[in-house]
Amino acid sequence: MIELRFDEKLYDGFAVDEAAKTFEPFATIAREREGGAFILRVTIEKSAADDGHTEDEVAAELANYALGKTIEKRGAGA
């Protein structure tokens, strides 16, 4: 299990949630909000591991997706 923390001052909550939903085919993702952060606990699915993916890889891609979606959402409002 890998824990990702997204500071709510930096990340859009809807973007973090969208990233989690997008990566659910690859991982079980527990969501929590605590101390000014959106927390995702990522555990790779067996099928994703069998396809050659690692938990680190899935978590990193999810974090990158959340960042991209945050930038996209903020840019749309500018």
C-alpha positions as CSV (number, residue, x, y, z in Angstrom):
1,M,0.0,0.0,0.0
2,I,1.2,3.5,-0.9
3,E,-0.2,6.6,0.7
4,L,-0.4,9.7,-1.4
5,R,-1.1,13.1,0.3
6,F,-2.4,16.0,-1.8
7,D,-2.4,19.4,0.0
8,E,-5.9,20.9,-0.4
9,K,-4.3,24.4,-0.9
10,L,-2.5,23.1,-4.0
11,Y,-4.8,20.4,-5.4
12,D,-8.4,20.5,-6.6
13,G,-10.5,18.0,-4.6
14,F,-12.6,17.1,-7.7
15,A,-9.4,16.5,-9.7
16,V,-8.0,14.1,-7.0
17,D,-11.3,12.3,-6.9
18,E,-11.4,12.0,-10.7
19,A,-7.9,10.6,-10.7
20,A,-8.8,8.0,-8.1
21,K,-11.9,6.9,-10.1
22,T,-9.8,6.7,-13.3
23,F,-7.2,4.4,-11.7
24,E,-9.7,2.1,-9.9
25,P,-9.3,-0.6,-12.6
26,F,-5.6,-0.8,-11.6
27,A,-5.8,-0.4,-7.8
28,T,-8.0,-0.4,-4.7
29,I,-8.0,3.2,-3.5
30,A,-9.2,4.3,-0.1
31,R,-10.0,8.0,0.2
32,E,-9.7,10.2,3.3
33,R,-9.5,13.9,4.0
34,E,-7.4,14.9,7.0
35,G,-5.4,17.9,8.3
36,G,-5.7,19.9,5.1
37,A,-4.9,17.1,2.8
38,F,-6.7,14.6,0.5
39,I,-5.2,11.2,1.3
40,L,-5.3,8.3,-1.1
41,R,-4.2,4.8,-0.1
42,V,-3.3,2.9,-3.2
43,T,-3.1,-0.9,-3.3
44,I,-2.4,-2.5,-6.7
45,E,-4.9,-4.9,-8.1
46,K,-3.6,-8.4,-8.9
47,S,-4.6,-8.0,-12.6
48,A,-2.5,-4.9,-12.9
49,A,0.4,-6.6,-11.3
50,D,0.0,-9.6,-13.6
51,D,0.1,-7.2,-16.5
52,G,3.6,-6.0,-15.3
53,H,2.6,-2.8,-13.5
54,T,4.0,-2.0,-10.1
55,E,2.3,-0.3,-7.2
56,D,4.9,2.5,-7.3
57,E,4.1,3.0,-11.0
58,V,0.3,3.1,-10.5
59,A,0.6,5.5,-7.6
60,A,3.0,7.8,-9.5
61,E,0.7,7.9,-12.6
62,L,-2.3,8.6,-10.4
63,A,-0.5,11.5,-8.7
64,N,0.5,12.9,-12.1
65,Y,-3.0,12.6,-13.4
66,A,-4.4,14.5,-10.3
67,L,-1.8,17.2,-10.9
68,G,-2.8,17.5,-14.6
69,K,-6.5,17.6,-13.8
70,T,-5.9,20.3,-11.2
71,I,-4.0,22.4,-13.7
72,E,-6.7,21.8,-16.3
73,K,-9.5,22.8,-13.9
74,R,-7.7,26.0,-12.7
75,G,-6.8,27.0,-16.3
76,A,-10.5,26.6,-17.3
77,G,-11.5,29.1,-14.7
78,A,-8.9,31.7,-15.6
